[in-house]
Short mmCIF file of C-alpha atoms in Angstrom, two decimals:
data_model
loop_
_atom_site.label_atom_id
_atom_site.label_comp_id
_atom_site.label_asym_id
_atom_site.label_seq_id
_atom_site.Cartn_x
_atom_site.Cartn_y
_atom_site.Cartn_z
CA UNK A 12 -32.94 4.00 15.61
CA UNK A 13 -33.92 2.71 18.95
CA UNK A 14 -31.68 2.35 22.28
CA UNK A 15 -30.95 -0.94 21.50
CA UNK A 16 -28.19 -0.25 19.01
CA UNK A 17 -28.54 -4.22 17.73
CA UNK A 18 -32.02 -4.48 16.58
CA UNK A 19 -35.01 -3.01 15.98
CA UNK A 20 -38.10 -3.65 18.48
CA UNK A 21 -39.77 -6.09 16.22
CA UNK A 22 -35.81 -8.06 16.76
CA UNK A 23 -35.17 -7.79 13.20
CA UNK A 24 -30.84 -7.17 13.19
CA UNK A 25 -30.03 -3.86 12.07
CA UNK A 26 -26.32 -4.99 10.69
CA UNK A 27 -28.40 -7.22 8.84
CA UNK A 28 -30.53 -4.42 7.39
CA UNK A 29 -27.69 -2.42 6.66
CA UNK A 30 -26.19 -4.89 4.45
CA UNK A 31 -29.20 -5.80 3.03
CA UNK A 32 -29.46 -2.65 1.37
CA UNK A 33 -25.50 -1.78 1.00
CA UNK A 34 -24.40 -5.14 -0.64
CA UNK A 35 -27.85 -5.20 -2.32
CA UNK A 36 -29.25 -8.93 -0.46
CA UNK A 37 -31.85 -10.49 -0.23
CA UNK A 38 -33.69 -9.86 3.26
CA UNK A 39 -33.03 -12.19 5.87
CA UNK A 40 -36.86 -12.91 6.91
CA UNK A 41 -38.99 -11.82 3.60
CA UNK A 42 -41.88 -12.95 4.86
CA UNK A 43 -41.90 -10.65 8.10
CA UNK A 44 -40.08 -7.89 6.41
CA UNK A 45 -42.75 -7.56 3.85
CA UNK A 46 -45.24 -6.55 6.89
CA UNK A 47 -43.61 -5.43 9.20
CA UNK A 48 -43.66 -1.35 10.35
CA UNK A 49 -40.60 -1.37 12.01
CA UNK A 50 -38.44 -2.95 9.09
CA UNK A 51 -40.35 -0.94 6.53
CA UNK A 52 -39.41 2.84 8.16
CA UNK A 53 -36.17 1.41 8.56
CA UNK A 54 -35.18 0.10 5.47
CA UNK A 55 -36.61 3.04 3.81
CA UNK A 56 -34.43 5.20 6.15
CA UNK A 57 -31.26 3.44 4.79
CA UNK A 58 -31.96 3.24 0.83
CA UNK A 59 -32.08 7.04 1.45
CA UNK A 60 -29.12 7.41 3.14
CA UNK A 61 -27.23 4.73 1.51
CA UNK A 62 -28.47 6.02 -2.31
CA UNK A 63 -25.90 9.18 -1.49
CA UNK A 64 -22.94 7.17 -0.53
CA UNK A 65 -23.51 5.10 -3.72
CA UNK A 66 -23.88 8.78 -5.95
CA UNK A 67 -20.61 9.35 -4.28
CA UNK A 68 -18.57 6.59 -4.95
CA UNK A 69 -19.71 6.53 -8.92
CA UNK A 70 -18.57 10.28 -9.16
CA UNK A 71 -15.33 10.44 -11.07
CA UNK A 72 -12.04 11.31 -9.68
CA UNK A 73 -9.92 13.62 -11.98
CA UNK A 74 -6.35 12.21 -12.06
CA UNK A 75 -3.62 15.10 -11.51
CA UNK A 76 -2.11 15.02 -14.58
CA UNK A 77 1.50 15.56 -14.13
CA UNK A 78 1.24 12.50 -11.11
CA UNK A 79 2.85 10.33 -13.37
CA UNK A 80 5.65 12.07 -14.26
CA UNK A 81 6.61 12.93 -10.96
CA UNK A 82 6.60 9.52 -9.47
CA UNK A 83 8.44 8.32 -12.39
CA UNK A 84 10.84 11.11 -12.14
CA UNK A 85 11.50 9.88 -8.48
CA UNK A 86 11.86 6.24 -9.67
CA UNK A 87 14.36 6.91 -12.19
CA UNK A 88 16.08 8.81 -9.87
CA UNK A 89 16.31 5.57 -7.41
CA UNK A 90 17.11 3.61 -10.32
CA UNK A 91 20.15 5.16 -10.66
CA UNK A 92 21.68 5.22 -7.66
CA UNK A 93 21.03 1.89 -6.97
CA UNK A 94 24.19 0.27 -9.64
CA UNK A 95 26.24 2.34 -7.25
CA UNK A 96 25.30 1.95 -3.61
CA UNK A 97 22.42 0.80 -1.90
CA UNK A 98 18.95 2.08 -0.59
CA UNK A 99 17.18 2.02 2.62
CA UNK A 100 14.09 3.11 3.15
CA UNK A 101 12.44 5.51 5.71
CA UNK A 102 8.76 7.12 6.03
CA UNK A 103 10.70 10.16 5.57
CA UNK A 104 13.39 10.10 2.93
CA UNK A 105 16.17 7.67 2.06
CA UNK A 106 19.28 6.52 3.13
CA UNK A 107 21.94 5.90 0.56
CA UNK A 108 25.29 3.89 1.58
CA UNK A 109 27.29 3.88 -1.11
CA UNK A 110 28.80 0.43 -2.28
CA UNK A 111 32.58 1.32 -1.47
CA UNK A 112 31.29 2.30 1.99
CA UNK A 113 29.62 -1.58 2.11
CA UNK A 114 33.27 -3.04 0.56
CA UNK A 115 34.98 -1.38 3.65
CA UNK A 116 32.96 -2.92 6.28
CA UNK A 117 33.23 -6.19 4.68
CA UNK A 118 37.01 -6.04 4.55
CA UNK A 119 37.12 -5.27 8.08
CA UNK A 120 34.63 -8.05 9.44
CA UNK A 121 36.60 -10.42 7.51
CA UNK A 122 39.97 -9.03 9.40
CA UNK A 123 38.36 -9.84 12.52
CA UNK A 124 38.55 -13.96 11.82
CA UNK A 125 41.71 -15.21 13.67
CA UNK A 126 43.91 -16.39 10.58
CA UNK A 127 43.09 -13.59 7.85
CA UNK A 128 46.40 -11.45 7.47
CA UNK A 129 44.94 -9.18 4.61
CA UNK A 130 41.20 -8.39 2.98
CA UNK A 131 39.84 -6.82 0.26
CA UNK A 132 36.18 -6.40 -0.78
CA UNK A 133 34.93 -5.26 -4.35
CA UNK A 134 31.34 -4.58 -3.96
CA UNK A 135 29.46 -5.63 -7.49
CA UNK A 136 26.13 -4.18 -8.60
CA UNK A 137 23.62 -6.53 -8.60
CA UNK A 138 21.73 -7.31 -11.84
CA UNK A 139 19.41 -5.78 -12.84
CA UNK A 140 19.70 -3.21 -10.35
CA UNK A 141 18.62 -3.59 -6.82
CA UNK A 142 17.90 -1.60 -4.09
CA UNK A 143 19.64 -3.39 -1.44
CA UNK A 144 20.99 -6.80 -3.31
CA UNK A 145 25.11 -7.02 -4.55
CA UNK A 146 27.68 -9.68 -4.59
CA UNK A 147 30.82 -9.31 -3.53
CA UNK A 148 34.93 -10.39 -4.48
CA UNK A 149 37.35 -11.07 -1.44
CA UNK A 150 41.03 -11.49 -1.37
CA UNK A 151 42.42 -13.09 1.44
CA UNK A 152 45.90 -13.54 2.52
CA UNK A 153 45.47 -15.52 5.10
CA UNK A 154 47.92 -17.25 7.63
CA UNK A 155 49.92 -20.24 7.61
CA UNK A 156 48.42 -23.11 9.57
CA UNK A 157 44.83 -23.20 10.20
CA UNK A 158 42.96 -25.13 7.90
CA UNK A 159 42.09 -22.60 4.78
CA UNK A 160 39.13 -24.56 3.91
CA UNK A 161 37.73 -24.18 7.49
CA UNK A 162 39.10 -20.35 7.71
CA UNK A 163 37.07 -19.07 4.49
CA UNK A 164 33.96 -20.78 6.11
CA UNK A 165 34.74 -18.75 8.88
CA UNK A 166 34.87 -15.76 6.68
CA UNK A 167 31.90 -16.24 4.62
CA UNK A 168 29.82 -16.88 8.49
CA UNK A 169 30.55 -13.45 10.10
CA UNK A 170 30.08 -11.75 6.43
CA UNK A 171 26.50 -13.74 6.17
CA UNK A 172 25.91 -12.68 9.89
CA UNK A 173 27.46 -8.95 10.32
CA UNK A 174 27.23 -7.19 7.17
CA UNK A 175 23.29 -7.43 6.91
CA UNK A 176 23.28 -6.05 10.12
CA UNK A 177 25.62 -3.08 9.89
CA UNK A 178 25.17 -1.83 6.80
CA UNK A 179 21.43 -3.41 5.43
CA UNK A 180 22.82 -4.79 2.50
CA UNK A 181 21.89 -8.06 1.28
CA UNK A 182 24.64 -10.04 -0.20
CA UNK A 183 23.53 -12.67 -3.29
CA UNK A 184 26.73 -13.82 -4.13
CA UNK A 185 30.22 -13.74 -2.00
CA UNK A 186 33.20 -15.12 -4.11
CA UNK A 187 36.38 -15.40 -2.06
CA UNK A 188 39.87 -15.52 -3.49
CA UNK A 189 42.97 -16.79 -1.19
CA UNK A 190 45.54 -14.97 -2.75
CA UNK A 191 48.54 -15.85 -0.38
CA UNK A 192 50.19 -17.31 2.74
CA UNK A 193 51.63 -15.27 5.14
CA UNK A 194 53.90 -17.01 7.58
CA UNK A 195 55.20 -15.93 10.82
CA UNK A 196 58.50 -14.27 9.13
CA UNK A 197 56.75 -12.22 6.56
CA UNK B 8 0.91 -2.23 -27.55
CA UNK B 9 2.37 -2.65 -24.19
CA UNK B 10 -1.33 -1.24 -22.56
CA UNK B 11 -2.86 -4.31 -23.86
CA UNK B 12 0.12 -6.69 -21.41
CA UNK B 13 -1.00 -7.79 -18.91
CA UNK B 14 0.20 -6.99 -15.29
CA UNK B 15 2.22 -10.38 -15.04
CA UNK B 16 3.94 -9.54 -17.75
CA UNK B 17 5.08 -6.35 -16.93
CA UNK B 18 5.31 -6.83 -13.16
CA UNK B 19 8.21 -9.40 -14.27
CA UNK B 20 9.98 -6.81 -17.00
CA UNK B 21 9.73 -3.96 -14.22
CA UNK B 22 11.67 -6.48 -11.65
CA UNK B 23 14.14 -6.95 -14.67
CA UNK B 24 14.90 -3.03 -14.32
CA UNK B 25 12.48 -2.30 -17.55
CA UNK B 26 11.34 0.87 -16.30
CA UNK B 27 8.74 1.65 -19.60
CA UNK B 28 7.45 -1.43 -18.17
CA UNK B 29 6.86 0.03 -14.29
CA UNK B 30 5.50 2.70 -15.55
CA UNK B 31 2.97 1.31 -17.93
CA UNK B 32 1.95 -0.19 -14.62
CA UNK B 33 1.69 3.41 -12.88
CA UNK B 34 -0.27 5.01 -15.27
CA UNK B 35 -2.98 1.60 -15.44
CA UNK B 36 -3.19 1.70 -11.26
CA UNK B 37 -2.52 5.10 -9.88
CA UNK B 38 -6.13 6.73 -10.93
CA UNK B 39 -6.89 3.93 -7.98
CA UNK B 40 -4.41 4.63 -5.82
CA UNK B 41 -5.45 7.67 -6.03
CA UNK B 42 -8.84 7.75 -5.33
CA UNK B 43 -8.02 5.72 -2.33
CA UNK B 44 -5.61 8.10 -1.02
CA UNK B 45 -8.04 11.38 -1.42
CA UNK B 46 -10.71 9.52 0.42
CA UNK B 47 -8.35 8.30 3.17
CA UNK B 48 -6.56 11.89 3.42
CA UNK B 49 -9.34 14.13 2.28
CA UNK B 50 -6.44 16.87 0.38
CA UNK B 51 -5.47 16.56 -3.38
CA UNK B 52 -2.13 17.32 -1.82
CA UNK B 53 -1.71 14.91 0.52
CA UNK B 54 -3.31 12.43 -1.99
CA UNK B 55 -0.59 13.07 -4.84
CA UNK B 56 1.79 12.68 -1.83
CA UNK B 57 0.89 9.40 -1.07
CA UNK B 58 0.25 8.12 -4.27
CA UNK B 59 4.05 8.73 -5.27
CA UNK B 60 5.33 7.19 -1.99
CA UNK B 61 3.32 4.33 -2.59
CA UNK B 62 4.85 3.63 -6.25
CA UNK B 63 7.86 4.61 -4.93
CA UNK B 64 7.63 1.66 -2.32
CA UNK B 65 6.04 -0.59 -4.88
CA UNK B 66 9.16 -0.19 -6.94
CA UNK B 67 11.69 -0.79 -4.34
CA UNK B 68 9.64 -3.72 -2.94
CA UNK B 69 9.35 -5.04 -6.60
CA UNK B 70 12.43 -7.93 -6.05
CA UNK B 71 10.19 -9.45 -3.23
CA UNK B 72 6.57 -8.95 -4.84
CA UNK B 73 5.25 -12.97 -5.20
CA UNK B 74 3.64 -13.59 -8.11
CA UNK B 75 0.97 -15.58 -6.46
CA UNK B 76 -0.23 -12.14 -5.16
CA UNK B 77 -2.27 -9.87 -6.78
CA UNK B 78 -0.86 -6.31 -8.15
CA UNK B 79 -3.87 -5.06 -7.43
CA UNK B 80 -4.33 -5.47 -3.53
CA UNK B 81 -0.77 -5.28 -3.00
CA UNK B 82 -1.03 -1.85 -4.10
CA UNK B 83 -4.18 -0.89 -2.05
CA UNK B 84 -2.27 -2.40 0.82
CA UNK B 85 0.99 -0.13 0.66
CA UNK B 86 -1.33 3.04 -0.01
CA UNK B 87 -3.92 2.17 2.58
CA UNK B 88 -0.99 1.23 5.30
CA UNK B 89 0.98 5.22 4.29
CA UNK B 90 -2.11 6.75 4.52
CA UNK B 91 -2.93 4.69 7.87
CA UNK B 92 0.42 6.35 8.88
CA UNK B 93 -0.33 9.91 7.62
CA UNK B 94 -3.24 9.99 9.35
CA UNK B 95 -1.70 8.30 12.73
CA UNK B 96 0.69 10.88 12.43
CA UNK B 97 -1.52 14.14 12.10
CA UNK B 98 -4.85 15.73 13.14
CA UNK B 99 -7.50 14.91 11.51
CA UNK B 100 -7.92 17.32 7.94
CA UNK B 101 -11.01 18.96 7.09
CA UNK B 102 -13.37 16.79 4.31
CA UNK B 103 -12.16 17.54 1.25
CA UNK B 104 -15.25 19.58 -0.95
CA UNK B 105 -14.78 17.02 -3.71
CA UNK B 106 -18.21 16.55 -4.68
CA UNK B 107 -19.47 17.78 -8.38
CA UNK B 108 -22.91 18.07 -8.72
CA UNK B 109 -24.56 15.82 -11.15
CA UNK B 110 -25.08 18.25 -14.43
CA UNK B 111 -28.34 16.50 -15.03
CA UNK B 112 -30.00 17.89 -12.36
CA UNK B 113 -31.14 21.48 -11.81
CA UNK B 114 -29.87 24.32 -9.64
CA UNK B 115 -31.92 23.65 -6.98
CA UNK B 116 -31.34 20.21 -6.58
CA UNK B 117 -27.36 20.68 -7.51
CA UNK B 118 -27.04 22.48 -4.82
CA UNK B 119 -29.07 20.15 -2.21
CA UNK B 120 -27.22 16.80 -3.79
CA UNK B 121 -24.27 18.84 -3.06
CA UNK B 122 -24.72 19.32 0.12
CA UNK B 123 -25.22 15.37 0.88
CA UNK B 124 -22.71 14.05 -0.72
CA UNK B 125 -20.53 16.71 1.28
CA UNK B 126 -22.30 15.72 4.27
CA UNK B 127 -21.09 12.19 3.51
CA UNK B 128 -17.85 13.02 2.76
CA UNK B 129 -17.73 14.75 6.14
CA UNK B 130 -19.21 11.68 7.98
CA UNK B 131 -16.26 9.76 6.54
CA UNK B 132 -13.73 11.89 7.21
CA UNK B 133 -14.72 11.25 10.50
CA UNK B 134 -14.49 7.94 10.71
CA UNK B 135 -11.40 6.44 12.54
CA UNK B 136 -8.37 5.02 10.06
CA UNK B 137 -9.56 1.38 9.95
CA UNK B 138 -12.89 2.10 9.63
CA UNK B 139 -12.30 4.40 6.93
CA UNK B 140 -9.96 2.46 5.02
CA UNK B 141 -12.16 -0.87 5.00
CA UNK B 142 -15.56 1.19 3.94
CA UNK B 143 -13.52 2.74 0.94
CA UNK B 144 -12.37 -0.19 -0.27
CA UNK B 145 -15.32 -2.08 0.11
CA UNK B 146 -17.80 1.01 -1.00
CA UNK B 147 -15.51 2.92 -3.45
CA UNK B 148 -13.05 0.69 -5.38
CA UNK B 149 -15.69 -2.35 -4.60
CA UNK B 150 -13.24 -5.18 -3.32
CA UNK B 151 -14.96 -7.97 -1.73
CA UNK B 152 -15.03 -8.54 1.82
CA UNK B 153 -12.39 -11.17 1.24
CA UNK B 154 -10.24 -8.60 -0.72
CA UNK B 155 -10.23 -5.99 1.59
CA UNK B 156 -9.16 -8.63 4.41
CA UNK B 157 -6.13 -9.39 2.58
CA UNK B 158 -5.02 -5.64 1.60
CA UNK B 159 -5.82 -4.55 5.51
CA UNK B 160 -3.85 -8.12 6.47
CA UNK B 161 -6.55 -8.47 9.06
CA UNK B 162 -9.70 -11.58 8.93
CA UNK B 163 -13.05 -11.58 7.04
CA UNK B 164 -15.02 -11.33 10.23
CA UNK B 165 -12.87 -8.24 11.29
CA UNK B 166 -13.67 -6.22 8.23
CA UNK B 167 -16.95 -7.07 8.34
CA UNK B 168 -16.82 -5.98 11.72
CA UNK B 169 -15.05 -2.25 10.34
CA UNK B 170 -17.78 -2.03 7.94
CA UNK B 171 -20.49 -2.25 9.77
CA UNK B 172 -19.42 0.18 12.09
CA UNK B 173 -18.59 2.17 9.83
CA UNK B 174 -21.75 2.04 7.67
CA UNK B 175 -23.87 2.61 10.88
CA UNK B 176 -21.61 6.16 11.66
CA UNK B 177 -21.79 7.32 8.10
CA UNK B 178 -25.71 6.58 8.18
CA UNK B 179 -25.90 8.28 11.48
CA UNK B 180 -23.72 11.43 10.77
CA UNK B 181 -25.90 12.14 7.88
CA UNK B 182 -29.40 11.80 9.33
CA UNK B 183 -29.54 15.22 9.46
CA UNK B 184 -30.76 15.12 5.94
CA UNK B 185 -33.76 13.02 6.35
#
């Protein structure tokens, strides 16, 4: 091919050679093609050295045979742990926080809204399983005075904002139960 | 029976946790997962590597897959995009000597066709990631140009682009032979 990397010295495109003969169309300019020297050689130059890239590709590829069974050995594997805590992925591995480890750090971002006395989180699978999805159960005792309504908003914003964030998981469902009043005396 | 559903149908089972259903779907796509990931990677190993990382993905991605997509180039996406990793993340592997002569032909041309089809297999080996990735899936699982735009999540004219460049450095690299 010449110096000029673009065309040939007749100007005839060579990217439009190339895909002349590689996506088998029809040529640009039949009429000069079909006497010109220059687009001759070079077409002839690429049928050869396209015809072995096209052997290639039609050559079969033997399939390992045991392939499947290992990546399904690794999936059902995953399935598994995923009723009981949740999965995060990483290039190299994964990282598995388990769902009681999840309730904990909901219980204690809900402790941190002015008003809640007492939290408990129950973690719940998700169905079917999920890698990173579950609901969640709170109890609340919460304190006497501020409006409950506008407390368990409260509650149900930092979960929506914090618990993503800390721990990955991705909460469908958050059902929250105020179980008592606490007043100043108790 | 359940080789004749089709992908819709078990795409939605597998996301409700049938997992006869996910891997019905393994065992129709990974012989082109595969193919994609020796060409990328140019080692069986390495290959059978990436092939189970990219089901594994596919699986744990499954609650987010749209069903407007296509299984098919969402898969060449996640194996293309490991094995853009992989090869980010290394040096460069030898070509893999893959080639099998065509048993119609005799021993002296065996050995010659060999020897080209190595030659390309070199030349793309070569190649850099992109480049490689868009003329596989364009030459060797033949995806359209507008196919291989959405599994590389890049434009038409881009790929195009890839290819050509490509096509013009696989040409060159084995002009030796002519």
């Amino acid at each position: 091919m010449n110096a000029n990397p673009r065309r040939l010295p007749c100007g005839a495109e060579i990217e439009q050679l190339v895909v002349q003969v590689a996506d088998t169309e029809p040529a640009a300019d039949p009429a000069h093609q079909a006497h010109c020297p220059y687009c001759q050689a070079t077409l002839r130059r690429l049928r050869d050295a396209w015809e072995d890239v096209h052997t290639l590709a039609t050559q079969p590829v033997p399939i390992p045979p045991t392939l499947t069974a290992q990546i399904m050995a690794r999936v059902r594997v995953l399935a598994r742990h995923a009723t009981d805590s949740i999965l995060l992925g990483h290039p190299r591995g994964e990282t598995r926080i388990s769902h009681a480890l999840v309730g904990r750090v909901i219980q204690r971002v809900a402790l941190t809204v002015p008003g809640v006395i007492f939290a408990s989180a129950r973690p719940i699978a998700h169905q079917p399983p999920d890698p990173r999805r579950l609901s969640v159960t709170i109890r609340l005792v919460v304190a006497y005075g501020p409006a409950i309504e506008a407390l368990v908003q409260a509650v149900r914003a930092i979960i929506d904002r914090r618990v993503p964030a800390l721990t990955g998981a991705k909460l469908t469902h958050i059902d929250i139960t105020i179980e008592d009043i606490a007043t100043p005396t108790d | 029976m359940i080789l004749q559903v089709d992908d819709r149908i078990l795409l939605k089972a597998a996301q409700d946790g049938d997992l006869d259903a996910f891997e019905a779907l393994v065992r129709r796509h990974q012989p082109a997962v595969y193919r994609v990931a020796l060409r990328m990677l140019g080692s069986e190993a390495d290959a059978q590597d990436a092939t189970q990382e990219t089901f594994v993905r596919a699986w744990r991605a499954l609650p987010r897959f749209r069903h407007d997509s296509v299984l098919t180039t969402w898969l060449y996406r996640i194996v293309t995009r490991r094995c853009l990793d992989l090869i980010a993340a290394r040096r460069p592997t030898e070509a893999l000597n893959d080639t099998q002569p065509d048993p119609r032909l005799d021993p002296v041309h065996t050995a010659e066709q060999r020897a080209r089809l190595q030659a390309v297999t070199r030349a793309i080996a070569h190649l850099p990631g992109d480049q490689r990735a868009a003329l596989i899936l364009r030459e060797f699982e033949g995806l359209s140009y507008d196919q291989v735009a959405d599994a590389l999540n890049t434009s038409v004219p881009a790929i195009k682009g890839r290819i050509h460049r490509a096509r013009l450095a696989v040409i060159q690299h084995t002009r030796g032979w002519r």
